[in-house]
mmCIF file of C-alpha atoms in Angstrom:
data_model
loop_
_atom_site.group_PDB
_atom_site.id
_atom_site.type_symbol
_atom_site.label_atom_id
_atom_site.label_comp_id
_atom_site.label_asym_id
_atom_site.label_seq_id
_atom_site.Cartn_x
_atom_site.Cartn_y
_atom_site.Cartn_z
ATOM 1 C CA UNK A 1 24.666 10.216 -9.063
ATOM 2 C CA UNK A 2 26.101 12.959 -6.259
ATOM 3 C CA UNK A 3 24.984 13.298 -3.198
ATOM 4 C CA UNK A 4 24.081 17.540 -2.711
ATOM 5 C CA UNK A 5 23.176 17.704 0.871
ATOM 6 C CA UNK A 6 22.455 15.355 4.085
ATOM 7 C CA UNK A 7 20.579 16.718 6.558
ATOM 8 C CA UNK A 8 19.503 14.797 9.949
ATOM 9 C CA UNK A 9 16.298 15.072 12.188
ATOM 10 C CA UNK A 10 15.399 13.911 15.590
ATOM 11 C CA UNK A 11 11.674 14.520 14.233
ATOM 12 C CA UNK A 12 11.176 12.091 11.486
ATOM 13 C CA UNK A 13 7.985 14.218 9.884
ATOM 14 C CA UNK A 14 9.940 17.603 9.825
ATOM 15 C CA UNK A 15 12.497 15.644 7.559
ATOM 16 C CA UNK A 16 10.307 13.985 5.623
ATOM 17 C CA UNK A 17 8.298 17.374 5.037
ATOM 18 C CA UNK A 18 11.908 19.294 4.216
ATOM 19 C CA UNK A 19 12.650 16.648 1.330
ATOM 20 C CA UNK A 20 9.777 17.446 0.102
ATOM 21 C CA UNK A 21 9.405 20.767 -0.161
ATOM 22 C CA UNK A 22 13.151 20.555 -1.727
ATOM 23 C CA UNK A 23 11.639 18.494 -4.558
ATOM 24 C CA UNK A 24 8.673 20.714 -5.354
ATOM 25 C CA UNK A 25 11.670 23.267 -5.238
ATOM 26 C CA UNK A 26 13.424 21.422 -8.168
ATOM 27 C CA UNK A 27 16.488 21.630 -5.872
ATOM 28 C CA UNK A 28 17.527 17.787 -6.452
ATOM 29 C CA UNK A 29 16.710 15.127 -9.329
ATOM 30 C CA UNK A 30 16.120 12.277 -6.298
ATOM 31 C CA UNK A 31 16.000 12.256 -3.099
ATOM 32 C CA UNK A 32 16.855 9.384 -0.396
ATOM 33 C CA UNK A 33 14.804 9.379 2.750
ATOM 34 C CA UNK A 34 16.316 7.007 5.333
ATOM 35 C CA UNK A 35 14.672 5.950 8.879
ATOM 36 C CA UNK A 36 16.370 5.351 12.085
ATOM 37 C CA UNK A 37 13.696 4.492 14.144
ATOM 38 C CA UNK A 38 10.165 3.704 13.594
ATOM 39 C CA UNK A 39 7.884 6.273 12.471
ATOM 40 C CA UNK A 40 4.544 6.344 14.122
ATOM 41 C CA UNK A 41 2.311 8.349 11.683
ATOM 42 C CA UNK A 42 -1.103 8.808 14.054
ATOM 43 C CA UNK A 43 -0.514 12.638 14.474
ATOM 44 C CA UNK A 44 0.691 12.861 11.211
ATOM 45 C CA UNK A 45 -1.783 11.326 8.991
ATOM 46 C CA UNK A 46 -1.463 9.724 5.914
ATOM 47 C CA UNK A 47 2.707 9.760 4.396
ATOM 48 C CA UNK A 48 1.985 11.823 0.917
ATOM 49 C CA UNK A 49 4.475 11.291 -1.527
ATOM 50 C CA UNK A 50 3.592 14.386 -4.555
ATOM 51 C CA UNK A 51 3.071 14.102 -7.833
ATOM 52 C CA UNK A 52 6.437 13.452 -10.373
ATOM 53 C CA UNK A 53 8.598 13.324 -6.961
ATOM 54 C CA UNK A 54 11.802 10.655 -7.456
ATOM 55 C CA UNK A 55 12.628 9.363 -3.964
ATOM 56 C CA UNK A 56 14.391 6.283 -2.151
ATOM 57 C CA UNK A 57 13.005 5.483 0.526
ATOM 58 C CA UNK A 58 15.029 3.397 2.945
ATOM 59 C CA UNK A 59 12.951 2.327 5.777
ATOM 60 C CA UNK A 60 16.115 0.581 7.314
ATOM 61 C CA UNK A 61 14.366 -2.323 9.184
ATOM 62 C CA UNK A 62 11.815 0.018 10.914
ATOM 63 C CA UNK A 63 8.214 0.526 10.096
ATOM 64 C CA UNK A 64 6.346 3.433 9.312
ATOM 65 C CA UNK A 65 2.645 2.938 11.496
ATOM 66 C CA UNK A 66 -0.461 4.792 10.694
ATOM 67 C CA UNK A 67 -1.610 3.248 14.157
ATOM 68 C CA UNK A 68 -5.317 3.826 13.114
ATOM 69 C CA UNK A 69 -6.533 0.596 13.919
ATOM 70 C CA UNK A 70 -9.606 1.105 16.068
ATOM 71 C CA UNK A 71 -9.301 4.369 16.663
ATOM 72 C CA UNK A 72 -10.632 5.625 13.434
ATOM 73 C CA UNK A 73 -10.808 5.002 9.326
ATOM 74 C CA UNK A 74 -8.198 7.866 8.537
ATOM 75 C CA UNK A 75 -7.031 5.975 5.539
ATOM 76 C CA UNK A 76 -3.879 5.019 3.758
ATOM 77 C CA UNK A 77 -0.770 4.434 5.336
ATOM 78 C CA UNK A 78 1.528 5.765 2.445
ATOM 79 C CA UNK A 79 -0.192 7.692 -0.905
ATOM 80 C CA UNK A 80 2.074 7.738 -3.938
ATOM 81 C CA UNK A 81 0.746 10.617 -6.199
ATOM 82 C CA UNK A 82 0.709 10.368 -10.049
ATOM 83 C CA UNK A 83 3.542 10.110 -12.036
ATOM 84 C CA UNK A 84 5.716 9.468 -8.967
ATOM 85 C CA UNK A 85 8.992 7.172 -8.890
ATOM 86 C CA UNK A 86 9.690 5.683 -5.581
ATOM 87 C CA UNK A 87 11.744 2.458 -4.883
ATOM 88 C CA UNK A 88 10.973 1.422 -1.013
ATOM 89 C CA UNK A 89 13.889 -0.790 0.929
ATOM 90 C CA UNK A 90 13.841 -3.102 3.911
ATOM 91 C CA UNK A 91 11.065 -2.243 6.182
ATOM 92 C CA UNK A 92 7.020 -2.496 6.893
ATOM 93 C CA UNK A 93 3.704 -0.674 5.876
ATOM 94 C CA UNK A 94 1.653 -1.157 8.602
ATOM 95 C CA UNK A 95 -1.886 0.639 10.775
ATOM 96 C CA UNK A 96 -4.117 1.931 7.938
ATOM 97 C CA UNK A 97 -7.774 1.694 8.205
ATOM 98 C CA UNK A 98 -9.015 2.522 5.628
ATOM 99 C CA UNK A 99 -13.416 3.588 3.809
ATOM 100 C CA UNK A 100 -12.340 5.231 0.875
ATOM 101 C CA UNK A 101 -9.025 4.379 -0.803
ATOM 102 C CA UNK A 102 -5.977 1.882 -0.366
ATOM 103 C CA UNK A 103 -5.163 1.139 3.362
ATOM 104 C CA UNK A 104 -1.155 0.392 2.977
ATOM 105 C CA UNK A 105 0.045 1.495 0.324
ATOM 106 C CA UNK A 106 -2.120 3.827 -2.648
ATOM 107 C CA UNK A 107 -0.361 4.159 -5.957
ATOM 108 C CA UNK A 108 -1.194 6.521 -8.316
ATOM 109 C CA UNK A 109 -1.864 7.398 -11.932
ATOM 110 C CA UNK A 110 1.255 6.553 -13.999
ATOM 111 C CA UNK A 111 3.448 6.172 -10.793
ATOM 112 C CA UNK A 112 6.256 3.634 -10.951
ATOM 113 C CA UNK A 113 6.985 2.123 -7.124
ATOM 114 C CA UNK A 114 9.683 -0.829 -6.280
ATOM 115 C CA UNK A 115 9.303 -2.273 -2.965
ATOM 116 C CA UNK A 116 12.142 -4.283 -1.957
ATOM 117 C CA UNK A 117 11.768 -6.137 1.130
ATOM 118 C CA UNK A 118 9.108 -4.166 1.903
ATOM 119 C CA UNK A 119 5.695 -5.912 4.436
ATOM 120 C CA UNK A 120 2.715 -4.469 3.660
ATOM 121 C CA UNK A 121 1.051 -6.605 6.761
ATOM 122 C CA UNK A 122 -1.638 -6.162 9.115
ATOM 123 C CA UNK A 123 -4.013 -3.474 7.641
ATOM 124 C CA UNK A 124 -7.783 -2.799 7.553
ATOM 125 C CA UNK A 125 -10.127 -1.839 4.431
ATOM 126 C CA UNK A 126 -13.884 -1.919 4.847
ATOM 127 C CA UNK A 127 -16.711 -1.006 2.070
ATOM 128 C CA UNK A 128 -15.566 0.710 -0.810
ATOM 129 C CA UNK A 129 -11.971 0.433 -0.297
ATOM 130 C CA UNK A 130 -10.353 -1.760 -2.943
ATOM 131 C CA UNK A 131 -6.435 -3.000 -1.865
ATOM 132 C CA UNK A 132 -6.523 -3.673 2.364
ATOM 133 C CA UNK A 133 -2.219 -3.766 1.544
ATOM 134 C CA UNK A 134 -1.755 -2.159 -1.492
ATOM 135 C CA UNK A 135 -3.868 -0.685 -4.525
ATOM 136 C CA UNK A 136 -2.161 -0.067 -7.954
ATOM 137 C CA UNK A 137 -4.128 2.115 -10.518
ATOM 138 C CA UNK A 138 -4.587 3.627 -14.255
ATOM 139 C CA UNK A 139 -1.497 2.792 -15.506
ATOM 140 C CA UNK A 140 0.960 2.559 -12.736
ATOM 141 C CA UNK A 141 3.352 -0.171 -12.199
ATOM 142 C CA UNK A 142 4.005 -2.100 -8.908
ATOM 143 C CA UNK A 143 7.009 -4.459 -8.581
ATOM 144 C CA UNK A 144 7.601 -6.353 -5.255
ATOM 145 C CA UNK A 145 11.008 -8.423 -4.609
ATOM 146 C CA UNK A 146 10.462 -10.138 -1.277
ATOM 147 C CA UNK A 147 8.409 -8.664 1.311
ATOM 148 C CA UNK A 148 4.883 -9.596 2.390
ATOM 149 C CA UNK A 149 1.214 -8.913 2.164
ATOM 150 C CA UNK A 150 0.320 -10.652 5.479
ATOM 151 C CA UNK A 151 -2.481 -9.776 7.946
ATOM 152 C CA UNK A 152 -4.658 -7.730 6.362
ATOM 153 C CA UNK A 153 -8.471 -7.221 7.202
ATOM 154 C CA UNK A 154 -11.285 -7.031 4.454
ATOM 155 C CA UNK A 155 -15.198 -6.592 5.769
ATOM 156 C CA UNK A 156 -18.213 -5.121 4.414
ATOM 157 C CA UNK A 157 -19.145 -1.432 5.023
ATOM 158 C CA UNK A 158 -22.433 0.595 4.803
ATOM 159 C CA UNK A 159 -23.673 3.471 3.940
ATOM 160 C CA UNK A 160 -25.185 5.456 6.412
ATOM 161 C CA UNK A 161 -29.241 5.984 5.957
ATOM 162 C CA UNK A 162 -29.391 4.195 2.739
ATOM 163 C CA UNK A 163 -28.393 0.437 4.141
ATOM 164 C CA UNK A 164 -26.196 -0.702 0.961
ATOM 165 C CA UNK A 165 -23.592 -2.905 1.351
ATOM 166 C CA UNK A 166 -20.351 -2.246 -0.202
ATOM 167 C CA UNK A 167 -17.287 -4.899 -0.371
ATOM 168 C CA UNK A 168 -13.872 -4.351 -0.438
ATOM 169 C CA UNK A 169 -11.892 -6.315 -3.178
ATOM 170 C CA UNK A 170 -8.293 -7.487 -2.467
ATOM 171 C CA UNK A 171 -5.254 -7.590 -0.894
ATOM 172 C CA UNK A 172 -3.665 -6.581 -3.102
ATOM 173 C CA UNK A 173 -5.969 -4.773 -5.625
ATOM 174 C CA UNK A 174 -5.096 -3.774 -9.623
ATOM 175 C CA UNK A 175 -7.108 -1.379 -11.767
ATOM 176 C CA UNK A 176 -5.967 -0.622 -15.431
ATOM 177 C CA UNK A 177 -2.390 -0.909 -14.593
ATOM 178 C CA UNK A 178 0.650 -3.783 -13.733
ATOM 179 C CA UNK A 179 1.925 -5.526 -10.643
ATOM 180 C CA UNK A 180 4.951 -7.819 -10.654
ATOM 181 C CA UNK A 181 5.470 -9.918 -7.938
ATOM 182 C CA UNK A 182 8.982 -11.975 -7.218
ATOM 183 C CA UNK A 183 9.026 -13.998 -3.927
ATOM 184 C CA UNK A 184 6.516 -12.399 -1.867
ATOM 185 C CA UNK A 185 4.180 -13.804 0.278
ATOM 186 C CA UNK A 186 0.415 -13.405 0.528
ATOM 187 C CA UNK A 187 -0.880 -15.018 3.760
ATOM 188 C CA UNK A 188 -3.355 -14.972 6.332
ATOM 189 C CA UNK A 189 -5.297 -12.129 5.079
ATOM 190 C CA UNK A 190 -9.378 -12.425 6.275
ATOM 191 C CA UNK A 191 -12.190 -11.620 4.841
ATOM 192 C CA UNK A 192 -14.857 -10.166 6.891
ATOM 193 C CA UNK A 193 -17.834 -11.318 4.812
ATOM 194 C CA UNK A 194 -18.131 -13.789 1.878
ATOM 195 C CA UNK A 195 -19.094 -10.754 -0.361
ATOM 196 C CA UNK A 196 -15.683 -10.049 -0.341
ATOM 197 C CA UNK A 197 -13.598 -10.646 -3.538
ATOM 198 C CA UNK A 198 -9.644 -11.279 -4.077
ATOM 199 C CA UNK A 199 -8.741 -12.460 -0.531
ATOM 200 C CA UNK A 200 -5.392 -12.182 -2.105
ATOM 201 C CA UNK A 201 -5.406 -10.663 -5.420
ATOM 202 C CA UNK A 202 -8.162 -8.815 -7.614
ATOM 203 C CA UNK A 203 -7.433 -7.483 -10.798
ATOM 204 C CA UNK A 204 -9.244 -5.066 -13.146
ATOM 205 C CA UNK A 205 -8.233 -5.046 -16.850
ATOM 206 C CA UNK A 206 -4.708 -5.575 -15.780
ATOM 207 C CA UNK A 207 -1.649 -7.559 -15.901
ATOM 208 C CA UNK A 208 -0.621 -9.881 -12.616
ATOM 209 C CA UNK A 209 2.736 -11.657 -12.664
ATOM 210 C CA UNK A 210 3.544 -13.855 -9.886
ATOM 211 C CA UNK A 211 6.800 -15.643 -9.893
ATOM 212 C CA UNK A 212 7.762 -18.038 -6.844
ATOM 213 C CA UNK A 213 5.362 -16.443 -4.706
ATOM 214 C CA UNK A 214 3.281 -17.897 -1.668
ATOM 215 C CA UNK A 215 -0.095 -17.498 -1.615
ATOM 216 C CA UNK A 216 -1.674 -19.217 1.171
ATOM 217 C CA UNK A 217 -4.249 -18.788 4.081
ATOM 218 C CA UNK A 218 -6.612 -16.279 2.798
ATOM 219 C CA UNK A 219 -9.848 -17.525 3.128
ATOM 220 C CA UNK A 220 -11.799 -18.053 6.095
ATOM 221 C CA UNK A 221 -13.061 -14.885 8.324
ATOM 222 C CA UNK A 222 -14.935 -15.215 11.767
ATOM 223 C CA UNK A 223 -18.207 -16.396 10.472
ATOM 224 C CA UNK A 224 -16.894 -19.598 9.142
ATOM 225 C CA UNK A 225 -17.724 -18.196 5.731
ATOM 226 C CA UNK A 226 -15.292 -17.901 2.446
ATOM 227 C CA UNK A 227 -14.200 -15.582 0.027
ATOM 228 C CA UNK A 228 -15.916 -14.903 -3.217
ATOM 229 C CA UNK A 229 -12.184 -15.582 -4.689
ATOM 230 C CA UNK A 230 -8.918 -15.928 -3.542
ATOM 231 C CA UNK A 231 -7.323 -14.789 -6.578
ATOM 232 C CA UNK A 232 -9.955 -12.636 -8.680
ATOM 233 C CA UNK A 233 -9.863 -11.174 -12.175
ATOM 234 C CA UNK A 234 -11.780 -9.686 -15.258
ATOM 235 C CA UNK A 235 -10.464 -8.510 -18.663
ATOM 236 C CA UNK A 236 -6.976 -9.689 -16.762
ATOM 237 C CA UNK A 237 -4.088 -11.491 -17.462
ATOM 238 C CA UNK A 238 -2.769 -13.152 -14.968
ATOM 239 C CA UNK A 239 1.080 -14.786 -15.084
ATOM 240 C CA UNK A 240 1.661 -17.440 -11.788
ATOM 241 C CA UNK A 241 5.289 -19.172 -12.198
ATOM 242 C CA UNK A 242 5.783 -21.928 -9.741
ATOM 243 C CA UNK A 243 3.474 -20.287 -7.139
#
């Protein structure tokens, strides 16, 4: 379509926070985001993409960096809200550290996101945290062309006064909704206790396509232990072309 307005900023977040409030403004159909530099996100918390918002995101080679890694367990990296449409280009998801919800990337109710050439590397989810890269749920769709889910961290959490374990599950985890991976990589990711299911992959009454993907390297943690699964599923289908 036309391109209404370009506006530039020294200070990534005030951009990011201007296309946004143009959206909830209804003041353009889609907006395109593009980064210069690398954004750390520390400061800024958790990158909150709202609900119905239609956005290109063009990371441009950089990364955007939560940079949580022990400092504290602020969470996700980037939160896509329901219903949202995002397509993400050339660049990394990196620094979450995550108790409670996705670490890299936390998709939505309904949302649609299209990551293409997008790592999703080097995060950290502990207890009840389900996806240490990315978490897709009720009925949104995920759809990867290249990239990585590399270097991501899954260990056992507990609750405080009560001593009960909890276990992350997967990489890349799927809850009542679809993921469609096309020549991504899954590698190295650890698992912090043996508890832990999905090293790569868990899925939850979804659909999992996998089509020339490599899936390697995600099994052994510090304790010499394994995985409960590499790959994990119930009430799943899973699709795996020459992976």
């Amino acid at each position: 379509g036309t391109v209404d307005s370009v506006r530039y900023y020294k200070d990534i977040a005030s951009g990011w926070d201007y296309a946004f409030e143009c959206m909830k403004n209804n003041f353009f159909d889609r907006v395109a985001v593009t980064l210069y530099a690398d954004w750390n996100t520390y400061e800024y918390g958790a990158v909150s993409i709202p609900e119905n918002a239609r956005m290109t995101l063009n990371l441009g080679g950089h990364k955007i960096d939560r940079a949580t890694q022990g400092k504290n367990w602020n969470g996700e990296v980037l939160y896509v809200s329901a219903n949202a449409d995002v397509i993400i280009n050339d660049g990394t998801i990196t620094g979450g550290n995550s108790r409670t919800g996705a670490s890299g990337i936390h998709i939505n109710d309904n949302a649609t996101v299209v990551l293409n050439n997008v790592n999703v590397d080097d995060n950290h989810a502990a207890g009840g945290t389900n996806g240490a890269a990315i978490a897709v749920y009720n009925g949104a769709t995920l759809v990867m062309n290249g990239g990585s889910l590399s270097d991501n961290f899954m260990d056992r959490d507990t609750i405080p006064l009560v001593v009960i374990p909890l276990y992350p599950y997967g990489t890349l985890y799927v809850n009542d909704a679809t993921a469609t991976l096309n020549n991504v990589t899954i590698s190295n990711n650890t698992a912090g206790d043996a508890e832990v299911e999905g090293a790569a992959i868990y899925a939850d009454n979804s659909t999992v396509t996998l089509n020339d993907c490599v899936v390697s390297g995600n099994i052994n943690n510090e304790k010499a232990h394994y995985a409960e699964s590499v790959i994990g599923a119930v009430d799943s289908k899973l699709i795996i072309n020459n992976t």
